[in-house]
XYZ file of C-alpha atoms in Angstrom:
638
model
C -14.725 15.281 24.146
C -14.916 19.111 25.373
C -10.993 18.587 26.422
C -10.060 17.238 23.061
C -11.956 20.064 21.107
C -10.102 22.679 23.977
C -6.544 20.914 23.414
C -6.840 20.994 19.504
C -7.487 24.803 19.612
C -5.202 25.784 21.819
C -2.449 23.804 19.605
C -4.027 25.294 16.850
C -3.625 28.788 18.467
C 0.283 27.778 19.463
C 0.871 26.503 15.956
C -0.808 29.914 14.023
C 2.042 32.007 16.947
C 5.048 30.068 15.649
C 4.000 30.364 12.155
C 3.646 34.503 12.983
C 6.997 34.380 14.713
C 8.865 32.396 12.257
C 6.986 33.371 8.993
C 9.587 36.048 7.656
C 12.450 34.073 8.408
C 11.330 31.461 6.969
C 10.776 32.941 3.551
C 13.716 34.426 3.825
C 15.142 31.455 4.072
C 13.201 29.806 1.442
C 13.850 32.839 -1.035
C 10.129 33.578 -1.115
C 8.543 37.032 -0.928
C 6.711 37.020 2.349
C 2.993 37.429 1.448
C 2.041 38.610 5.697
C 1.032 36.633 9.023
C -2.237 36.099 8.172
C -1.436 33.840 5.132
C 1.443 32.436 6.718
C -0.319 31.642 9.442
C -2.820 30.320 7.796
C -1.463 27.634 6.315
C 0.244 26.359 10.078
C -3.150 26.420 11.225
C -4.977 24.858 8.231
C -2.050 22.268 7.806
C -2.509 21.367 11.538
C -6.558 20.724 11.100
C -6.782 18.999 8.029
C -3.407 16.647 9.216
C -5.715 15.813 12.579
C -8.914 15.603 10.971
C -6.886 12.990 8.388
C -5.415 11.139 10.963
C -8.573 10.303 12.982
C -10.338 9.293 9.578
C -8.043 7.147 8.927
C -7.512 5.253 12.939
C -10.911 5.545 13.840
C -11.516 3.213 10.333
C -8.765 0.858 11.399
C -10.166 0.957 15.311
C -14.109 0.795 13.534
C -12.082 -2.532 11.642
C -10.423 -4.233 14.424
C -13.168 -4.020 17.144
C -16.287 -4.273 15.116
C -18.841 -7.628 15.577
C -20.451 -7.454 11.825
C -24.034 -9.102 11.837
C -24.950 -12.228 9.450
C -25.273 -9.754 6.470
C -21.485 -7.997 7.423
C -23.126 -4.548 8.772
C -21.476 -2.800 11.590
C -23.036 -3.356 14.884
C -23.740 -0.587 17.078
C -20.540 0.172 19.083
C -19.635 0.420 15.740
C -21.686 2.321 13.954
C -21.217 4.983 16.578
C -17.662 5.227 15.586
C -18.645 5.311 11.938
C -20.539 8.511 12.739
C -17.301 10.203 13.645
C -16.283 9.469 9.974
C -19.206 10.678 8.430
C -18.946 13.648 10.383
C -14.876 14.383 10.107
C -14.359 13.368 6.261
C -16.561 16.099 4.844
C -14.065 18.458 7.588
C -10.705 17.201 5.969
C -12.011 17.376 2.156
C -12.840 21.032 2.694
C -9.965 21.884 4.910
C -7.885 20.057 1.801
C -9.340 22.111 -0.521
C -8.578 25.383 1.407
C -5.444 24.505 2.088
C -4.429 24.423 -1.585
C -5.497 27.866 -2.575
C -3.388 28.577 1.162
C -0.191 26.760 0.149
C -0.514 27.682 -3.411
C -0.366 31.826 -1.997
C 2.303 30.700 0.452
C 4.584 29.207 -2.211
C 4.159 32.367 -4.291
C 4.168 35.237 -1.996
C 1.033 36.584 -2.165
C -2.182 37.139 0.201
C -5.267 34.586 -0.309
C -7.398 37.313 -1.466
C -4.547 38.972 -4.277
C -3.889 34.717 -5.691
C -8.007 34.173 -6.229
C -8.718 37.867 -7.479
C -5.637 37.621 -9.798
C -6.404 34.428 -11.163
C -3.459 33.198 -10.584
C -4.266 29.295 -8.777
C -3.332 27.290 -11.785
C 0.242 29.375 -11.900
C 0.398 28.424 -8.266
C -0.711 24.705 -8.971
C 2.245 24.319 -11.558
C 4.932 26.412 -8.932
C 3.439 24.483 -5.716
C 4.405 20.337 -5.297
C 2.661 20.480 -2.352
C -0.270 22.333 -3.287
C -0.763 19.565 -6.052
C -0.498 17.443 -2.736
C -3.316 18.855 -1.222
C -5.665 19.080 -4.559
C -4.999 15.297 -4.578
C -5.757 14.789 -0.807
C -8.983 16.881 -1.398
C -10.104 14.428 -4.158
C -9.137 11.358 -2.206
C -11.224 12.793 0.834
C -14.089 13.863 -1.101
C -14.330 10.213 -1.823
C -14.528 8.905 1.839
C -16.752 12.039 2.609
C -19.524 10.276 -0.288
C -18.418 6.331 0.083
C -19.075 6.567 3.768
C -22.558 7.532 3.524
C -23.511 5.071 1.382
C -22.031 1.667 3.082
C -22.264 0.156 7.261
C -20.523 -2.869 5.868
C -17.379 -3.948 7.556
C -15.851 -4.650 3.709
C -16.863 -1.251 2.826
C -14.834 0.379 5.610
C -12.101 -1.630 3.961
C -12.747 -0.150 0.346
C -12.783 3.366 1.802
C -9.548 2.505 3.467
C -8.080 3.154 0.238
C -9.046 6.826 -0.651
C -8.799 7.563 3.408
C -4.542 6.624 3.006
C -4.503 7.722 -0.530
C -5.477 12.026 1.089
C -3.201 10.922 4.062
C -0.499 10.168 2.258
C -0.528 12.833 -0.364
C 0.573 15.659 1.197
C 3.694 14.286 3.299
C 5.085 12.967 -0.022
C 4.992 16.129 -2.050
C 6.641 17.998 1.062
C 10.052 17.812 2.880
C 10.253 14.243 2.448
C 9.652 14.313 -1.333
C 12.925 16.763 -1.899
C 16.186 16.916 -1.612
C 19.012 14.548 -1.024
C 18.073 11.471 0.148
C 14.461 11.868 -1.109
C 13.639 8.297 -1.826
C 14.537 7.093 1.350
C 12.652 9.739 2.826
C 9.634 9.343 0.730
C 9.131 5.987 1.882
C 9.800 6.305 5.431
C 7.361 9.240 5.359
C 4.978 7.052 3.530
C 5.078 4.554 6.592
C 5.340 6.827 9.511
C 2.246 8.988 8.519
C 0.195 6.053 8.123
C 1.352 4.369 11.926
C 1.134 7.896 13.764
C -2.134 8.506 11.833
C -3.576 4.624 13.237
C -1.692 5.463 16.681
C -3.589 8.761 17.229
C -7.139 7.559 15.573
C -6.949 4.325 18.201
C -6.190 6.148 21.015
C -8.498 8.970 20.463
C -11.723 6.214 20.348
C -10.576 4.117 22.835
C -10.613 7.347 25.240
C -14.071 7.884 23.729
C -15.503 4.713 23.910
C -12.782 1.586 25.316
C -14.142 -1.631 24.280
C -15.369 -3.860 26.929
C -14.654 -7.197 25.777
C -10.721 -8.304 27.601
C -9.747 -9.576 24.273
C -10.610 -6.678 21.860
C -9.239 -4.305 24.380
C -5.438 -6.886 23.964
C -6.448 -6.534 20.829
C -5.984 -2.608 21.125
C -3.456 -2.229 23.222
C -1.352 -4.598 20.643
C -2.428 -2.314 17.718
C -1.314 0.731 19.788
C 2.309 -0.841 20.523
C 3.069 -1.964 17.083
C 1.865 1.506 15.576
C 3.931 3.432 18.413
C 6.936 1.427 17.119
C 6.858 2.511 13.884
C 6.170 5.829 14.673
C 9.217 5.958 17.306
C 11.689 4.210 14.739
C 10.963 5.447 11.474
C 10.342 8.944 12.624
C 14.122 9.136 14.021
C 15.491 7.946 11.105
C 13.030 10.656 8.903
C 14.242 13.190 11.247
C 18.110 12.361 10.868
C 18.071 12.939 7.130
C 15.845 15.771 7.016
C 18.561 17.740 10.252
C 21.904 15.831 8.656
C 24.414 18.396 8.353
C 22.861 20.511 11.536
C 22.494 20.228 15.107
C 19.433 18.455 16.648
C 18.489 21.396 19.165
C 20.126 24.262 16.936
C 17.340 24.902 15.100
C 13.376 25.176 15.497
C 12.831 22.156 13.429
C 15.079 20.094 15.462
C 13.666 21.019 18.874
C 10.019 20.322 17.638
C 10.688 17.062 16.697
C 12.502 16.189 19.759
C 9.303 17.340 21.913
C 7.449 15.110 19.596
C 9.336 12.140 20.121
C 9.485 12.524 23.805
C 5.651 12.667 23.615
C 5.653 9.360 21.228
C 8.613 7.466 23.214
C 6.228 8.012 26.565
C 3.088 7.218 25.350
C 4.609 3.888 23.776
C 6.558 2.853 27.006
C 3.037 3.078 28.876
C 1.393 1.046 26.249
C 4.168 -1.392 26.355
C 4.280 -1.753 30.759
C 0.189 -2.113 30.612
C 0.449 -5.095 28.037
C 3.503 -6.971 29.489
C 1.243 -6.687 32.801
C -1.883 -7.311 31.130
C -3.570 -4.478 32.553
C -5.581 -2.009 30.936
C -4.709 1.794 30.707
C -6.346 3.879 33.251
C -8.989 6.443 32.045
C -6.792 9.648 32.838
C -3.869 7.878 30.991
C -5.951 7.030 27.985
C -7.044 10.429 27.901
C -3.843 11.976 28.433
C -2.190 9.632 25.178
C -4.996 11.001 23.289
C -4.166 14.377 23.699
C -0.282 13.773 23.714
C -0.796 12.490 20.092
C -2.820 16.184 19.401
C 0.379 17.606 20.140
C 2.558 15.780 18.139
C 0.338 16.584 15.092
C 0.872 20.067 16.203
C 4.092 19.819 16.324
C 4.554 17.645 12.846
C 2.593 20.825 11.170
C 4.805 23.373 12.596
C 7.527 21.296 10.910
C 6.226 20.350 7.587
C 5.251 24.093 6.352
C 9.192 24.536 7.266
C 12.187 24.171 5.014
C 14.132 21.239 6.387
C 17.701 22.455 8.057
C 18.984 19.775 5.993
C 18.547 22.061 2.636
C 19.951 24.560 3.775
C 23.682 23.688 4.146
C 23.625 21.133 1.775
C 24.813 21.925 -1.961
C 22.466 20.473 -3.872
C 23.158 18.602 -7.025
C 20.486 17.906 -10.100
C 20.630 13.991 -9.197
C 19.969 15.082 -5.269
C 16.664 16.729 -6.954
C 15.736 13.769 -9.226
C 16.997 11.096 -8.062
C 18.027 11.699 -4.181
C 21.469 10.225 -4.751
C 24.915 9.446 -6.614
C 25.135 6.832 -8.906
C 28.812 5.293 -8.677
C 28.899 4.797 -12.836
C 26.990 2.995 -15.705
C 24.809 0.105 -14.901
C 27.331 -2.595 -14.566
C 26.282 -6.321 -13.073
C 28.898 -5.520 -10.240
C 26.439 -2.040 -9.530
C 23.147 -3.198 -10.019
C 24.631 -6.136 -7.258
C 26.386 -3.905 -4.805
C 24.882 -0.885 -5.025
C 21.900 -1.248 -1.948
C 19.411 1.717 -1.054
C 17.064 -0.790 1.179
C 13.560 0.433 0.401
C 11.969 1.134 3.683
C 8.508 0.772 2.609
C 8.339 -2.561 0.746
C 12.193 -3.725 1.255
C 10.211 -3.967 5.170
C 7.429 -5.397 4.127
C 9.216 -8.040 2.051
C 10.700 -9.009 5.451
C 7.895 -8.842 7.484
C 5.756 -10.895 5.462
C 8.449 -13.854 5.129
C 9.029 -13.732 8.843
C 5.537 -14.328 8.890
C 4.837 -17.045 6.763
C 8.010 -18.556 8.773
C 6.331 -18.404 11.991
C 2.418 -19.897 10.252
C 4.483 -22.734 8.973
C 6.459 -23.068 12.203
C 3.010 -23.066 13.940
C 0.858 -25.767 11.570
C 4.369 -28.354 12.373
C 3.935 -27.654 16.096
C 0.610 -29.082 15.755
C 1.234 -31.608 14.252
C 0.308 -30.747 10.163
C 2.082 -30.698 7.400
C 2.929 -27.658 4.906
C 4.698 -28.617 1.303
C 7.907 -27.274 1.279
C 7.855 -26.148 -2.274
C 5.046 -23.423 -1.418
C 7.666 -22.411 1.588
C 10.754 -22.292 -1.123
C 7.687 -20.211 -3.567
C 7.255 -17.405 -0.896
C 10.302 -17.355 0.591
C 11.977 -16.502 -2.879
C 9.553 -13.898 -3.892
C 10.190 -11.891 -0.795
C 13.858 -12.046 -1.166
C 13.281 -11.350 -4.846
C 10.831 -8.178 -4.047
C 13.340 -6.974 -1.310
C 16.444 -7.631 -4.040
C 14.032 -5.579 -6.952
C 13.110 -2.984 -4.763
C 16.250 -2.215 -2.553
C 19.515 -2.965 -4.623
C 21.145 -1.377 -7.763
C 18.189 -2.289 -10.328
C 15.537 -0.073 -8.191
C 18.542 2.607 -7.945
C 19.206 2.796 -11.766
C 15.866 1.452 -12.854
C 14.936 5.292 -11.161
C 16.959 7.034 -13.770
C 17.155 4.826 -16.489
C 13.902 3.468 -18.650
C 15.802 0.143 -19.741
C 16.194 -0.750 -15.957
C 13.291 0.266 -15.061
C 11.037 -1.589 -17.598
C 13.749 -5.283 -16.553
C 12.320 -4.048 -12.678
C 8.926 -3.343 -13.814
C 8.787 -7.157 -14.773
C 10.327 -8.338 -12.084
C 7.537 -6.909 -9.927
C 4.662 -7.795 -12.602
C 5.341 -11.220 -13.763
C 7.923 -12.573 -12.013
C 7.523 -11.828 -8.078
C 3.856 -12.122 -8.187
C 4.088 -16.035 -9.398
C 6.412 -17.100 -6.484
C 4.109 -15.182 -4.080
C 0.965 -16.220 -5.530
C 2.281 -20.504 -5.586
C 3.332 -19.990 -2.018
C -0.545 -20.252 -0.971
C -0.404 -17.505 2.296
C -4.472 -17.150 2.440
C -4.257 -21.333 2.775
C -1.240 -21.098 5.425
C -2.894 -17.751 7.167
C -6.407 -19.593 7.243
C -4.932 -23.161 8.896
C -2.467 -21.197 11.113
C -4.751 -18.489 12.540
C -7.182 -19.534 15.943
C -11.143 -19.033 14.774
C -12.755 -17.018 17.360
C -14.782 -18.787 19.714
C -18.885 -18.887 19.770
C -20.260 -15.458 20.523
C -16.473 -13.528 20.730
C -15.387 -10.994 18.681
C -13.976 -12.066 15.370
C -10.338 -12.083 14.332
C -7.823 -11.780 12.125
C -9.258 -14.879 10.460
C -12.634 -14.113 10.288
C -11.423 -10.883 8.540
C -9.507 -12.617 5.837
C -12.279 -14.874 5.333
C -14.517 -11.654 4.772
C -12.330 -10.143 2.461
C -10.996 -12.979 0.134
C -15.205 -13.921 -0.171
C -16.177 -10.217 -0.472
C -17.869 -8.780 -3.870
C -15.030 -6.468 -4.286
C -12.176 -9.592 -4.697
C -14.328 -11.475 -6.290
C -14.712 -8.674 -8.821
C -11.423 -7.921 -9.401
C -9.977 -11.513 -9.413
C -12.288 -12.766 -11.971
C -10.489 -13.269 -14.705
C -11.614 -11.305 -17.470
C -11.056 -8.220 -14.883
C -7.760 -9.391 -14.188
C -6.776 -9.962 -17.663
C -7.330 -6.436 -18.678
C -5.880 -4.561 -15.631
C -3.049 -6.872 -16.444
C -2.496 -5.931 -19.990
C -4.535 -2.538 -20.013
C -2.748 -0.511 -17.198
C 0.791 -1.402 -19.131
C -0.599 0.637 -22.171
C -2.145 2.807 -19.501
C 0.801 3.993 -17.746
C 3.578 3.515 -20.713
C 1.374 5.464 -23.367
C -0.039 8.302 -22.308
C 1.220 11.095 -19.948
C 0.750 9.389 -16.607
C 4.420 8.060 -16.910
C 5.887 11.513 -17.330
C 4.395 12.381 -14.034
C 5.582 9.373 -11.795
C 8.690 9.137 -13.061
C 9.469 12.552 -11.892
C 9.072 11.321 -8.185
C 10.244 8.531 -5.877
C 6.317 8.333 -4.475
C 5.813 7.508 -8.558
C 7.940 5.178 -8.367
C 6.156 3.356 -5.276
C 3.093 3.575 -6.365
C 3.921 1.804 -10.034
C 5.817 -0.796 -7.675
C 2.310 -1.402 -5.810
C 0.358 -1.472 -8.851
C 2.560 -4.123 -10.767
C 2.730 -6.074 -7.923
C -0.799 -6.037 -6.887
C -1.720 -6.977 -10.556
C -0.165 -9.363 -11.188
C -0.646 -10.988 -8.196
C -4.210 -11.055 -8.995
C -3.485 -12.254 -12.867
C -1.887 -15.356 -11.926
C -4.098 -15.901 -8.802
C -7.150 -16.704 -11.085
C -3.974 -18.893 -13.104
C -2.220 -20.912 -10.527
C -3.806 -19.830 -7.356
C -3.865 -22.417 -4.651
C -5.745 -20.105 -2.491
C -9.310 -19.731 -2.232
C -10.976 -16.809 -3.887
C -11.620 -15.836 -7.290
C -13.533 -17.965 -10.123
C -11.470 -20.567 -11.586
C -11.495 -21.348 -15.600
C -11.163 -25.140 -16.609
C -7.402 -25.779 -16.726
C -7.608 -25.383 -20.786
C -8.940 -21.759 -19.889
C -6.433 -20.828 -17.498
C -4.222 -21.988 -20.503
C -5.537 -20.076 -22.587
C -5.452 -17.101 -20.333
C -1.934 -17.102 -19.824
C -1.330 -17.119 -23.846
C -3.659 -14.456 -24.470
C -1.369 -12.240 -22.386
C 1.675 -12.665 -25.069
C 0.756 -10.905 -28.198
C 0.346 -7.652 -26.400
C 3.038 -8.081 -24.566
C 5.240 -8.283 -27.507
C 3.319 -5.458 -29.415
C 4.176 -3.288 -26.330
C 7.593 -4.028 -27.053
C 7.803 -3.676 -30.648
C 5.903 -0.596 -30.263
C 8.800 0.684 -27.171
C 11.233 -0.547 -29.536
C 9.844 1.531 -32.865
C 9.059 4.905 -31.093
C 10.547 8.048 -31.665
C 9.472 9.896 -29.115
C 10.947 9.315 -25.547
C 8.703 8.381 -22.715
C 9.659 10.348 -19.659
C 11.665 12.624 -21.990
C 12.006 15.896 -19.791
C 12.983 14.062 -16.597
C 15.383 11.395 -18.434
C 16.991 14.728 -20.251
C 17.453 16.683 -17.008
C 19.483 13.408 -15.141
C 21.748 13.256 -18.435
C 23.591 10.330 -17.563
C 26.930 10.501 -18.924
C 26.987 6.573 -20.012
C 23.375 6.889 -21.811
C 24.843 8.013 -25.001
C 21.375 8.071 -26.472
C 17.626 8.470 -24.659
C 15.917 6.386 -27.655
C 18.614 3.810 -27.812
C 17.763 3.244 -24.017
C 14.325 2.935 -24.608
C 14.297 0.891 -27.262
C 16.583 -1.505 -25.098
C 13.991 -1.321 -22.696
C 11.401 -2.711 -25.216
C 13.604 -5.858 -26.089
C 13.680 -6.239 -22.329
C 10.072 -6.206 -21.687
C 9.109 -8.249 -25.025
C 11.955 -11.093 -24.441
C 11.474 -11.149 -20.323
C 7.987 -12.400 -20.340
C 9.174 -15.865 -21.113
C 10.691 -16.768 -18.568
C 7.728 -16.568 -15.481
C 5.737 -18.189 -18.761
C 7.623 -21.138 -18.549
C 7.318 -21.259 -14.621
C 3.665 -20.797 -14.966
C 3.211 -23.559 -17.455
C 5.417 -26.076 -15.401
C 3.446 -25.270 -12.154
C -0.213 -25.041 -14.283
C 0.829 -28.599 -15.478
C 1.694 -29.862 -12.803
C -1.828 -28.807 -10.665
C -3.702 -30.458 -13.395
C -1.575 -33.510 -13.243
C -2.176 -33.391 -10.207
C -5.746 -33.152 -9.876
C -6.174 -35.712 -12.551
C -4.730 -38.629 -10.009
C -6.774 -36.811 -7.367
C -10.184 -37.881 -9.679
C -8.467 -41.255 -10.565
C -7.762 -42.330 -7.036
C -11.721 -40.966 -6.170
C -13.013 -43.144 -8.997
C -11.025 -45.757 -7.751
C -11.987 -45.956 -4.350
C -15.323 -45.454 -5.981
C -15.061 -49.110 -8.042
C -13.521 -50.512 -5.040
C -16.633 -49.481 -2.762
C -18.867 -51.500 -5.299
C -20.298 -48.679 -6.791
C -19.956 -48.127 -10.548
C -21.213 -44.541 -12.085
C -22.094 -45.825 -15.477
C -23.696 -48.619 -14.949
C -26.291 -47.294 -12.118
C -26.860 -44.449 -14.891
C -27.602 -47.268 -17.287
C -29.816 -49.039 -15.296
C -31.504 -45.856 -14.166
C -32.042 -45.154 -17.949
C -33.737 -48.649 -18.397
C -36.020 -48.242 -15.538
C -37.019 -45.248 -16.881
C -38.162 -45.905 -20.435
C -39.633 -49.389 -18.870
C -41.701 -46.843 -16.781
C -42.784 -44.934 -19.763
C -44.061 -47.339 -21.889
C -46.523 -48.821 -19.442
């Protein structure tokens, strides 16, 4: 540990020199007064802390996740409790380093000292001027959160909650940086989105298993595949990050270039050893464990030396007011031949649409090797929702539906009551539960004991029961639509995502409780379910009567500073956008019904055939009740 805590200052100390050397150029550059080297340097160093206090929050929960042996009751056992420690101990560190660094990047962004921002009252001027100190305020709040939630749960679900407000301060920052502007933005966003959160796993893994390797050969596999897949991500996405944010420049021409070269050397290596020691089946030596560690301590240094930077990229590019809004060029009004051709492939969900069919491919492929059978109509189910989340999310409807509120309310229904059936009838917690190996008699559970936990924990059973379900269904449509929350995410491509994941997620968990195959949340009689899915319809059309009536524009400002040329009229738009979302909600309706009928038809011949076999056995129900009944009152009367 003393040679972590010595490499982190010393990259702390080479971090604060290049932000002293570089700070007046790059104000200069930036067209900011420069407010000294103290400040500037400041927020290098603080940047650097908080990003590698963030990042070992956030592995050291995943490593706590993947190696832990939960008792009977689901509490942490003590390997792993030692490892929760470090978590109780780092997230109160990142939530005040967070909340530094926002009065820091806040003076930064306008020029001043520290001291002259506070004493002037003059932090909510720097809020409103500062994305990225808005970034940190929100990754202060999220870590806050994990600094109280860990202290009150050793549960291995609970470590899954706090996952959530752990990514949520991880993520916050990156977004509302370099990746967040400019051309290209919304690919950038969403590569940034994915590379944080594999370098932040990558460096969190490798920093425990230096401190304390697992000792069991299959949890320590288990680790070195985590370690691999993370370093792949991290190598891949991060060069394509770094080509859009240098386009236009040389790699090695400028300071931003040359740092993320030395990073990726430092990732490439680390990830080749990971990769020789589990094609061998060895395990990493102690000095190279240690040295991987510290390797991925640089590269945070390094990624905090270049995220307090302008990108070269805008600085030779001229930059248009759809580059700042949108990231792009629309080739012309939303015709069927544009919303078709037109492809920006999402690499945040576009690759998880992928990965999770190629998965389901290779469960099925799996359960017929053995021998079982899989209906091919919960294959066709999944198989079409993935295409149809990759097709929503990557082609010419997320590319207008980003500028325009009539395609973005036909994608926002796509993703809340159309996708979600198909993925929901394709049954993947049935497939992932027959498919996946139990873990034998006193090993280390796996991915299926984890699944098991989770779809059986209070928190899904919470918030798949229906009445929950039913009103984040309907309630977060009036939430987001009718009050100011849409003016914010519509500004921004991580908006954008994060309305994607929140349809999707749901209305996933709607229909679950509807036509869910899978086990999991508390079923209603079939009439109920019925019932249910009705319910949903009148305020779905008085959400659209009321879009249609309005004359006040949601998302006003940042609809009126695109100006599209072929949108004649912001309300017309928007009241288009209400007869889409009133008249599109029939159509997964009528899927729903078909498929609800069909289970209950089905379960009907299910009790028939039981009752049969039943009569045939030369047992009959009724009469034994009967006779019971007689035996009984005989009984009573003597």
């Amino acid at each position: 540990m003393p040679a972590y805590v010595a490499c982190a200052i010393a990259t702390a100390v080479a971090v604060a020199g290049y932000g002293v050397a570089s700070g007046a150029m790059r104000f200069a550059a930036a067209g900011v007064p420069y407010p000294g080297p103290v400040t500037s340097a400041a927020e290098f160093v603080g940047y650097f802390a908080a990003t590698l206090l963030g990042a070992l929050c956030v592995g050291v929960l995943v490593f706590i996740l993947t190696t832990a042996r939960p008792d009977d009751d689901g509490r942490l056992d003590p390997a792993a409790y030692r490892f929760h420690l470090w978590v109780e101990r780092l997230a109160p560190g990142w939530a005040l380093l967070a909340t530094a660094m926002v009065v820091i990047d806040g003076a930064n962004a306008t020029g001043v000292t520290v001291p002259r921002l506070i004493s002037g009252g003059a932090v909510g001027d720097a809020l409103g001027a500062s994305e990225s100190a808005r970034g940190w305020l929100a990754a202060a709040i999220a870590a806050t959160v994990l600094a109280v939630g860990i202290r009150f749960t050793l549960r291995w679900v609970g470590h899954v909650v706090l996952l959530v407000p752990a990514l949520t301060a991880l993520i916050a920052v990156p977004v509302t940086g370099n990746p967040g502007e400019g051309p290209d933005h919304d690919l950038a966003t969403s590569l940034a989105i994915v590379w944080v959160v594999a370098v932040a796993v990558l460096a969190g893994v490798r920093v425990a298993a230096a401190a304390g390797p697992p000792t069991e050969p299959r949890v320590q596999r288990r680790v070195q595949w985590l370690s691999v897949a993370a370093g792949a991500v991290a190598v891949v996405y991060g060069a394509i990050l770094v080509g859009l944010m240098v386009q236009g420049t040389g790699l090695l021409d400028t300071g931003y270039g040359r740092l993320a070269v030395a990073a990726g050397v430092v990732l490439v290596a680390g990830w080749t050893v990971d990769v020789v020691l589990l094609a061998t089946s060895r395990r990493m030596p102690a000095v190279l464990t240690a040295a991987a560690a510290l390797g991925m301590v640089l590269v945070l240094g390094a990624v905090a030396a270049m995220a307090v930077q302008p990108a070269p990229r805008f600085l030779v590019d001229d930059v248009t007011v759809w580059d700042v809004f949108l990231g792009y060029q629309l080739p012309g009004p939303p015709t069927v031949f544009n919303l078709v051709t037109y492809w920006r492939f999402d690499p945040l969900f576009g690759t998880a649409a992928v990965v999770l069919a190629v998965a389901y491919a290779a469960g099925v492929l799996r359960l017929r090797r053995r021998g079982d059978a899989w209906p091919a109509g919960r294959t066709v189910g999944w198989m079409t929702g993935c295409l149809a989340l990759c097709v929503v999310t990557g082609s010419g409807v997320r590319a207008y539906g980003s500028a325009m509120f009539s395609v973005h309310m036909g994608e926002h229904m796509a993703l809340n009551m159309f996708v979600p059936v198909l993925l929901v009838l394709g049954a993947p917690v049935t497939l992932a539960l027959r498919a996946l190996p139990a873990a034998r008699s006193g090993a280390a559970p796996g991915p299926r004991e984890w699944l098991l936990w989770f779809v059986h924990s209070p928190v899904t059973r919470f918030l798949s029961h229906p009445v929950v379900a039913f009103v984040l269904f309907v309630g977060s449509l009036y939430l987001v639509y009718f009050t100011p929350l849409f003016d914010t995410l519509v500004r921004y491509h991580w908006g954008h995502e994060l309305m994607s994941l929140h349809f999707l997620l749901v209305g996933y968990l709607y229909y679950w409780g509807i036509i869910g195959i899978d086990p999991g949340p508390r079923r209603l009689p079939f009439l109920g379910r019925l019932g249910l899915l009705f319910a949903v319809m009148p305020f779905h059309a008085f959400f659209g009567i009321a879009t249609m009536t309005m004359t006040s524009v949601l998302g006003g400002p940042f609809y009126g500073y695109l100006s599209l040329p072929w949108v004649a009229s912001l309300t017309d738009d928007q009241h288009l956008g209400g007869a889409i979302a009133w008249g599109s909600s029939e159509l997964p309706v009528i899927i729903v019904v078909i498929a609800l009928v069909a289970q209950w038809a089905r379960q009907d011949r299910r009790a028939g055939a039981r009752q049969d076999r039943h009569s045939d056995s030369g047992y009959d129900d009724d009469l034994d009740a009967y006779n019971a009944m007689l035996r009984e009152l005989a009984r009573t009367r003597r």
